[in-house]
């Protein structure tokens, strides 16, 4: 069945450091891929998405490229801020039902 | 666009009691999803509606769980005879499904604690 695997956290970085959070997936067909972010005490917010191979999603300085050959959708940001501290979830949507399948999440802490 | 809202935001109940949560989706969205999130895990899909039709409910965790969307607008999720293992965050999401493409927008969630 479909599944998503994320790198385990927590990840602790200093402000302005480079961020990579790895995400790989298993799916039949051509799923859409998403990154959601969850700030403390809040629901999930869509960060970015990609719907087909080689698409690059980007938002707020974050980027991720849909790599079908490696079944990956790694999240990157060139210079993190303290305000980026949150839990990041990689997800896929495939099949006719439309429900999202999530990874376990990666907690990011950015220190000043 | 006021976003997806959920009520209550927090619920504490005693084991064996029934609880009901409400979700109000973004107004023009035709799909509504329910997920459960436990500590340290990603959200887990429970059920979803397209307009008023419940198209998938086999993923509901037990027959104690049920959901409705009577007029294709708001939805309720009910848990009967709650157990301590039901303690979790219950998330609602809505989307506008067009030709198979959609993006789901989540509400803030209802956090349930069963004592």
PDB file of C-alpha atoms in Angstrom:
ATOM      1  CA  UNK A   1       0.000   0.000   0.000  1.00  0.00           C
ATOM      2  CA  UNK A   2       0.900   3.659  -0.105  1.00  0.00           C
ATOM      3  CA  UNK A   3       3.216   4.989   2.590  1.00  0.00           C
ATOM      4  CA  UNK A   4       5.455   7.912   3.495  1.00  0.00           C
ATOM      5  CA  UNK A   5       8.733   7.781   5.385  1.00  0.00           C
ATOM      6  CA  UNK A   6      10.305  10.887   6.907  1.00  0.00           C
ATOM      7  CA  UNK A   7      13.607  11.369   8.631  1.00  0.00           C
ATOM      8  CA  UNK A   8      13.208  11.148  12.363  1.00  0.00           C
ATOM      9  CA  UNK A   9      13.661  14.179  14.493  1.00  0.00           C
ATOM     10  CA  UNK A  10      14.056  16.227  16.399  1.00  0.00           C
ATOM     11  CA  UNK A  11      16.236  18.418  14.235  1.00  0.00           C
ATOM     12  CA  UNK A  12      17.945  21.304  15.990  1.00  0.00           C
ATOM     13  CA  UNK A  13      19.578  24.059  13.951  1.00  0.00           C
ATOM     14  CA  UNK A  14      20.995  27.491  14.542  1.00  0.00           C
ATOM     15  CA  UNK A  15      19.341  30.469  12.903  1.00  0.00           C
ATOM     16  CA  UNK A  16      20.391  30.947   9.245  1.00  0.00           C
ATOM     17  CA  UNK A  17      21.465  27.317   8.882  1.00  0.00           C
ATOM     18  CA  UNK A  18      20.488  25.206   5.874  1.00  0.00           C
ATOM     19  CA  UNK A  19      17.604  22.801   6.368  1.00  0.00           C
ATOM     20  CA  UNK A  20      16.893  19.478   4.707  1.00  0.00           C
ATOM     21  CA  UNK A  21      14.146  17.126   5.849  1.00  0.00           C
ATOM     22  CA  UNK A  22      14.109  13.888   3.894  1.00  0.00           C
ATOM     23  CA  UNK A  23      10.883  12.310   2.687  1.00  0.00           C
ATOM     24  CA  UNK A  24      10.461   9.205   0.558  1.00  0.00           C
ATOM     25  CA  UNK A  25       7.277   7.531  -0.513  1.00  0.00           C
ATOM     26  CA  UNK A  26       5.836   4.282  -1.802  1.00  0.00           C
ATOM     27  CA  UNK A  27       2.825   4.533  -4.054  1.00  0.00           C
ATOM     28  CA  UNK A  28       1.199   3.081  -7.104  1.00  0.00           C
ATOM     29  CA  UNK A  29       0.554   5.435  -9.949  1.00  0.00           C
ATOM     30  CA  UNK A  30       1.347   9.116  -9.728  1.00  0.00           C
ATOM     31  CA  UNK A  31       0.472  10.583  -6.356  1.00  0.00           C
ATOM     32  CA  UNK A  32       0.395  14.259  -5.454  1.00  0.00           C
ATOM     33  CA  UNK A  33       2.891  15.198  -2.753  1.00  0.00           C
ATOM     34  CA  UNK A  34       2.556  17.742   0.037  1.00  0.00           C
ATOM     35  CA  UNK A  35       4.390  19.288   2.937  1.00  0.00           C
ATOM     36  CA  UNK A  36       2.287  20.492   5.858  1.00  0.00           C
ATOM     37  CA  UNK A  37       3.536  22.396   8.907  1.00  0.00           C
ATOM     38  CA  UNK A  38       2.079  22.296  12.402  1.00  0.00           C
ATOM     39  CA  UNK A  39       2.961  25.053  14.850  1.00  0.00           C
ATOM     40  CA  UNK A  40       2.509  24.368  18.574  1.00  0.00           C
ATOM     41  CA  UNK A  41      -1.144  24.146  19.543  1.00  0.00           C
ATOM     42  CA  UNK A  42      -2.389  24.636  15.999  1.00  0.00           C
ATOM     43  CA  UNK A  43      -3.752  22.565  13.131  1.00  0.00           C
ATOM     44  CA  UNK A  44      -1.904  21.667   9.963  1.00  0.00           C
ATOM     45  CA  UNK A  45      -1.128  24.344   7.410  1.00  0.00           C
ATOM     46  CA  UNK A  46      -0.286  23.567   3.817  1.00  0.00           C
ATOM     47  CA  UNK A  47       3.295  24.617   3.142  1.00  0.00           C
ATOM     48  CA  UNK A  48       3.776  23.486  -0.463  1.00  0.00           C
ATOM     49  CA  UNK A  49       2.750  20.847  -2.954  1.00  0.00           C
ATOM     50  CA  UNK A  50       3.689  19.175  -6.242  1.00  0.00           C
ATOM     51  CA  UNK A  51       1.370  17.199  -8.450  1.00  0.00           C
ATOM     52  CA  UNK A  52       3.664  15.592 -11.025  1.00  0.00           C
ATOM     53  CA  UNK A  53       7.212  14.433 -11.523  1.00  0.00           C
ATOM     54  CA  UNK A  54       9.890  17.158 -11.596  1.00  0.00           C
ATOM     55  CA  UNK A  55       7.473  19.778 -10.253  1.00  0.00           C
ATOM     56  CA  UNK A  56       8.991  22.052  -7.631  1.00  0.00           C
ATOM     57  CA  UNK A  57       6.757  23.362  -4.883  1.00  0.00           C
ATOM     58  CA  UNK A  58       7.869  26.482  -3.036  1.00  0.00           C
ATOM     59  CA  UNK A  59       6.566  28.804  -0.335  1.00  0.00           C
ATOM     60  CA  UNK A  60       8.069  31.077   2.330  1.00  0.00           C
ATOM     61  CA  UNK A  61      11.599  30.151   1.278  1.00  0.00           C
ATOM     62  CA  UNK A  62      10.922  26.411   1.494  1.00  0.00           C
ATOM     63  CA  UNK A  63      11.254  24.204  -1.581  1.00  0.00           C
ATOM     64  CA  UNK A  64      10.705  20.571  -2.495  1.00  0.00           C
ATOM     65  CA  UNK A  65      11.065  18.784  -5.831  1.00  0.00           C
ATOM     66  CA  UNK A  66       9.005  15.748  -6.835  1.00  0.00           C
ATOM     67  CA  UNK A  67      11.601  13.119  -7.814  1.00  0.00           C
ATOM     68  CA  UNK A  68       9.906  10.073  -9.280  1.00  0.00           C
ATOM     69  CA  UNK A  69      13.160   8.239  -9.998  1.00  0.00           C
ATOM     70  CA  UNK A  70      14.109   8.302  -6.306  1.00  0.00           C
ATOM     71  CA  UNK A  71      10.504   8.456  -4.990  1.00  0.00           C
ATOM     72  CA  UNK A  72      11.473  11.448  -2.877  1.00  0.00           C
ATOM     73  CA  UNK A  73      10.159  14.882  -1.952  1.00  0.00           C
ATOM     74  CA  UNK A  74      12.791  16.387   0.346  1.00  0.00           C
ATOM     75  CA  UNK A  75      12.066  19.721   2.010  1.00  0.00           C
ATOM     76  CA  UNK A  76      14.797  22.389   1.925  1.00  0.00           C
ATOM     77  CA  UNK A  77      15.301  25.930   3.107  1.00  0.00           C
ATOM     78  CA  UNK A  78      18.447  27.922   2.656  1.00  0.00           C
ATOM     79  CA  UNK A  79      18.313  29.947   5.871  1.00  0.00           C
ATOM     80  CA  UNK A  80      16.001  28.973   8.717  1.00  0.00           C
ATOM     81  CA  UNK A  81      14.552  31.371  11.266  1.00  0.00           C
ATOM     82  CA  UNK A  82      13.448  30.852  14.849  1.00  0.00           C
ATOM     83  CA  UNK A  83       9.863  31.249  13.629  1.00  0.00           C
ATOM     84  CA  UNK A  84      10.270  28.112  11.479  1.00  0.00           C
ATOM     85  CA  UNK A  85      10.297  25.978  14.624  1.00  0.00           C
ATOM     86  CA  UNK A  86       7.408  23.528  14.136  1.00  0.00           C
ATOM     87  CA  UNK A  87       6.598  19.964  13.155  1.00  0.00           C
ATOM     88  CA  UNK A  88       6.767  19.238   9.423  1.00  0.00           C
ATOM     89  CA  UNK A  89       4.720  16.480   7.799  1.00  0.00           C
ATOM     90  CA  UNK A  90       5.237  14.979   4.381  1.00  0.00           C
ATOM     91  CA  UNK A  91       2.090  13.520   2.805  1.00  0.00           C
ATOM     92  CA  UNK A  92       0.889  11.922  -0.370  1.00  0.00           C
ATOM     93  CA  UNK A  93      -2.490  11.737  -2.002  1.00  0.00           C
ATOM     94  CA  UNK A  94      -3.122   8.929  -4.387  1.00  0.00           C
ATOM     95  CA  UNK A  95      -6.011   6.867  -5.588  1.00  0.00           C
ATOM     96  CA  UNK A  96      -9.627   7.782  -6.017  1.00  0.00           C
ATOM     97  CA  UNK A  97     -10.437   8.265  -2.333  1.00  0.00           C
ATOM     98  CA  UNK A  98      -8.348  11.351  -2.008  1.00  0.00           C
ATOM     99  CA  UNK A  99      -7.324  10.961   1.598  1.00  0.00           C
ATOM    100  CA  UNK A 100      -3.831  12.020   2.596  1.00  0.00           C
ATOM    101  CA  UNK A 101      -1.270   9.562   3.908  1.00  0.00           C
ATOM    102  CA  UNK A 102       1.177  11.222   6.274  1.00  0.00           C
ATOM    103  CA  UNK A 103       4.642  10.544   7.537  1.00  0.00           C
ATOM    104  CA  UNK A 104       5.256  10.616  11.275  1.00  0.00           C
ATOM    105  CA  UNK A 105       6.453  14.201  11.229  1.00  0.00           C
ATOM    106  CA  UNK A 106       9.806  15.848  11.909  1.00  0.00           C
ATOM    107  CA  UNK A 107      10.137  18.340  14.728  1.00  0.00           C
ATOM    108  CA  UNK A 108      12.388  21.286  13.907  1.00  0.00           C
ATOM    109  CA  UNK A 109      13.802  23.567  16.568  1.00  0.00           C
ATOM    110  CA  UNK A 110      15.729  26.652  15.478  1.00  0.00           C
ATOM    111  CA  UNK A 111      17.915  28.362  18.099  1.00  0.00           C
ATOM    112  CA  UNK A 112      18.822  32.054  17.918  1.00  0.00           C
TER     113      UNK A 112
ATOM    114  CA  UNK B   1     -12.824  32.612   3.304  1.00  0.00           C
ATOM    115  CA  UNK B   2     -12.917  32.053   7.025  1.00  0.00           C
ATOM    116  CA  UNK B   3     -11.133  28.709   6.946  1.00  0.00           C
ATOM    117  CA  UNK B   4     -12.154  25.412   8.484  1.00  0.00           C
ATOM    118  CA  UNK B   5     -13.475  25.675  12.034  1.00  0.00           C
ATOM    119  CA  UNK B   6     -13.889  22.965  14.637  1.00  0.00           C
ATOM    120  CA  UNK B   7     -15.712  22.924  17.926  1.00  0.00           C
ATOM    121  CA  UNK B   8     -15.012  22.391  20.679  1.00  0.00           C
ATOM    122  CA  UNK B   9     -11.268  22.952  20.655  1.00  0.00           C
ATOM    123  CA  UNK B  10     -10.837  20.849  23.780  1.00  0.00           C
ATOM    124  CA  UNK B  11     -12.982  18.164  25.360  1.00  0.00           C
ATOM    125  CA  UNK B  12     -12.423  16.273  28.586  1.00  0.00           C
ATOM    126  CA  UNK B  13     -14.764  13.403  29.285  1.00  0.00           C
ATOM    127  CA  UNK B  14     -15.030  10.338  31.456  1.00  0.00           C
ATOM    128  CA  UNK B  15     -14.663   6.848  30.088  1.00  0.00           C
ATOM    129  CA  UNK B  16     -17.974   5.514  28.822  1.00  0.00           C
ATOM    130  CA  UNK B  17     -19.461   8.889  27.905  1.00  0.00           C
ATOM    131  CA  UNK B  18     -20.435   9.877  24.365  1.00  0.00           C
ATOM    132  CA  UNK B  19     -18.831  12.874  22.672  1.00  0.00           C
ATOM    133  CA  UNK B  20     -19.634  14.761  19.479  1.00  0.00           C
ATOM    134  CA  UNK B  21     -17.367  17.084  17.539  1.00  0.00           C
ATOM    135  CA  UNK B  22     -18.386  19.555  14.874  1.00  0.00           C
ATOM    136  CA  UNK B  23     -16.553  20.689  11.748  1.00  0.00           C
ATOM    137  CA  UNK B  24     -17.531  23.630   9.554  1.00  0.00           C
ATOM    138  CA  UNK B  25     -15.677  23.463   6.225  1.00  0.00           C
ATOM    139  CA  UNK B  26     -14.778  26.256   3.840  1.00  0.00           C
ATOM    140  CA  UNK B  27     -18.114  27.189   2.308  1.00  0.00           C
ATOM    141  CA  UNK B  28     -17.693  26.127  -1.322  1.00  0.00           C
ATOM    142  CA  UNK B  29     -15.785  22.930  -0.572  1.00  0.00           C
ATOM    143  CA  UNK B  30     -17.500  19.703  -1.575  1.00  0.00           C
ATOM    144  CA  UNK B  31     -15.259  17.252   0.284  1.00  0.00           C
ATOM    145  CA  UNK B  32     -14.798  16.907   4.011  1.00  0.00           C
ATOM    146  CA  UNK B  33     -12.323  14.582   5.729  1.00  0.00           C
ATOM    147  CA  UNK B  34     -11.827  13.444   9.310  1.00  0.00           C
ATOM    148  CA  UNK B  35      -8.426  12.387  10.657  1.00  0.00           C
ATOM    149  CA  UNK B  36      -7.090  11.366  14.052  1.00  0.00           C
ATOM    150  CA  UNK B  37      -3.665  12.370  15.306  1.00  0.00           C
ATOM    151  CA  UNK B  38      -2.013  10.788  18.318  1.00  0.00           C
ATOM    152  CA  UNK B  39       1.059  12.142  20.048  1.00  0.00           C
ATOM    153  CA  UNK B  40       4.180  11.928  17.926  1.00  0.00           C
ATOM    154  CA  UNK B  41       2.374  10.575  14.883  1.00  0.00           C
ATOM    155  CA  UNK B  42       1.037  11.940  11.635  1.00  0.00           C
ATOM    156  CA  UNK B  43      -2.703  12.245  11.075  1.00  0.00           C
ATOM    157  CA  UNK B  44      -4.522   9.004  10.316  1.00  0.00           C
ATOM    158  CA  UNK B  45      -7.481   9.018   7.923  1.00  0.00           C
ATOM    159  CA  UNK B  46     -10.871   8.050   9.348  1.00  0.00           C
ATOM    160  CA  UNK B  47     -13.612   8.894   6.851  1.00  0.00           C
ATOM    161  CA  UNK B  48     -14.692  11.376   4.227  1.00  0.00           C
ATOM    162  CA  UNK B  49     -17.724  12.889   2.522  1.00  0.00           C
ATOM    163  CA  UNK B  50     -18.409  14.233  -0.908  1.00  0.00           C
ATOM    164  CA  UNK B  51     -21.277  16.622  -0.380  1.00  0.00           C
ATOM    165  CA  UNK B  52     -23.632  14.680   1.934  1.00  0.00           C
ATOM    166  CA  UNK B  53     -22.513  11.203   0.833  1.00  0.00           C
ATOM    167  CA  UNK B  54     -20.092   9.308   3.059  1.00  0.00           C
ATOM    168  CA  UNK B  55     -17.867   7.599   0.518  1.00  0.00           C
ATOM    169  CA  UNK B  56     -15.508   5.754   2.828  1.00  0.00           C
ATOM    170  CA  UNK B  57     -16.071   4.645   6.391  1.00  0.00           C
ATOM    171  CA  UNK B  58     -14.209   1.370   6.658  1.00  0.00           C
ATOM    172  CA  UNK B  59     -11.272   3.203   8.239  1.00  0.00           C
ATOM    173  CA  UNK B  60     -13.303   4.355  11.220  1.00  0.00           C
ATOM    174  CA  UNK B  61     -11.590   2.801  14.194  1.00  0.00           C
ATOM    175  CA  UNK B  62     -14.539   0.855  15.531  1.00  0.00           C
ATOM    176  CA  UNK B  63     -18.319   0.776  15.406  1.00  0.00           C
ATOM    177  CA  UNK B  64     -18.292   3.273  18.269  1.00  0.00           C
ATOM    178  CA  UNK B  65     -17.246   5.927  15.749  1.00  0.00           C
ATOM    179  CA  UNK B  66     -19.729   7.499  13.368  1.00  0.00           C
ATOM    180  CA  UNK B  67     -19.871  10.626  11.245  1.00  0.00           C
ATOM    181  CA  UNK B  68     -22.548  12.580   9.446  1.00  0.00           C
ATOM    182  CA  UNK B  69     -22.774  15.461   7.020  1.00  0.00           C
ATOM    183  CA  UNK B  70     -26.524  15.833   6.729  1.00  0.00           C
ATOM    184  CA  UNK B  71     -26.838  18.767   4.341  1.00  0.00           C
ATOM    185  CA  UNK B  72     -23.470  18.645   2.712  1.00  0.00           C
ATOM    186  CA  UNK B  73     -22.200  21.521   4.820  1.00  0.00           C
ATOM    187  CA  UNK B  74     -21.025  20.978   8.410  1.00  0.00           C
ATOM    188  CA  UNK B  75     -20.139  17.529   9.718  1.00  0.00           C
ATOM    189  CA  UNK B  76     -20.198  15.823  13.097  1.00  0.00           C
ATOM    190  CA  UNK B  77     -18.023  13.014  14.419  1.00  0.00           C
ATOM    191  CA  UNK B  78     -19.451  11.047  17.337  1.00  0.00           C
ATOM    192  CA  UNK B  79     -17.642   8.616  19.588  1.00  0.00           C
ATOM    193  CA  UNK B  80     -19.867   6.458  21.767  1.00  0.00           C
ATOM    194  CA  UNK B  81     -18.767   4.815  25.010  1.00  0.00           C
ATOM    195  CA  UNK B  82     -15.396   6.550  24.957  1.00  0.00           C
ATOM    196  CA  UNK B  83     -12.266   4.697  26.028  1.00  0.00           C
ATOM    197  CA  UNK B  84      -8.953   6.076  27.235  1.00  0.00           C
ATOM    198  CA  UNK B  85      -7.382   4.997  23.963  1.00  0.00           C
ATOM    199  CA  UNK B  86      -9.629   7.451  22.138  1.00  0.00           C
ATOM    200  CA  UNK B  87      -7.632  10.349  23.594  1.00  0.00           C
ATOM    201  CA  UNK B  88      -6.172  12.153  20.591  1.00  0.00           C
ATOM    202  CA  UNK B  89      -6.484  15.210  18.362  1.00  0.00           C
ATOM    203  CA  UNK B  90      -9.341  14.927  15.864  1.00  0.00           C
ATOM    204  CA  UNK B  91      -8.748  16.932  12.722  1.00  0.00           C
ATOM    205  CA  UNK B  92     -11.148  17.967  10.004  1.00  0.00           C
ATOM    206  CA  UNK B  93     -10.117  19.041   6.525  1.00  0.00           C
ATOM    207  CA  UNK B  94     -12.067  20.271   3.526  1.00  0.00           C
ATOM    208  CA  UNK B  95     -11.319  20.563  -0.162  1.00  0.00           C
ATOM    209  CA  UNK B  96     -12.815  21.427  -3.512  1.00  0.00           C
ATOM    210  CA  UNK B  97     -12.401  18.353  -5.674  1.00  0.00           C
ATOM    211  CA  UNK B  98     -12.256  19.153  -9.374  1.00  0.00           C
ATOM    212  CA  UNK B  99     -11.428  16.389 -11.786  1.00  0.00           C
ATOM    213  CA  UNK B 100      -9.496  14.522  -9.148  1.00  0.00           C
ATOM    214  CA  UNK B 101      -7.279  17.454  -8.161  1.00  0.00           C
ATOM    215  CA  UNK B 102      -7.670  18.951  -4.715  1.00  0.00           C
ATOM    216  CA  UNK B 103      -5.835  20.514  -1.798  1.00  0.00           C
ATOM    217  CA  UNK B 104      -7.022  19.844   1.726  1.00  0.00           C
ATOM    218  CA  UNK B 105      -7.221  22.640   4.279  1.00  0.00           C
ATOM    219  CA  UNK B 106      -7.252  21.685   7.926  1.00  0.00           C
ATOM    220  CA  UNK B 107      -9.057  23.065  10.917  1.00  0.00           C
ATOM    221  CA  UNK B 108      -7.380  23.649  14.289  1.00  0.00           C
ATOM    222  CA  UNK B 109      -8.554  20.300  15.637  1.00  0.00           C
ATOM    223  CA  UNK B 110     -10.434  19.097  18.696  1.00  0.00           C
ATOM    224  CA  UNK B 111      -8.251  17.658  21.425  1.00  0.00           C
ATOM    225  CA  UNK B 112     -10.021  14.876  23.320  1.00  0.00           C
ATOM    226  CA  UNK B 113      -8.923  13.597  26.713  1.00  0.00           C
ATOM    227  CA  UNK B 114     -10.731  10.581  28.127  1.00  0.00           C
ATOM    228  CA  UNK B 115     -10.212  10.089  31.850  1.00  0.00           C
TER     229      UNK B 115
END
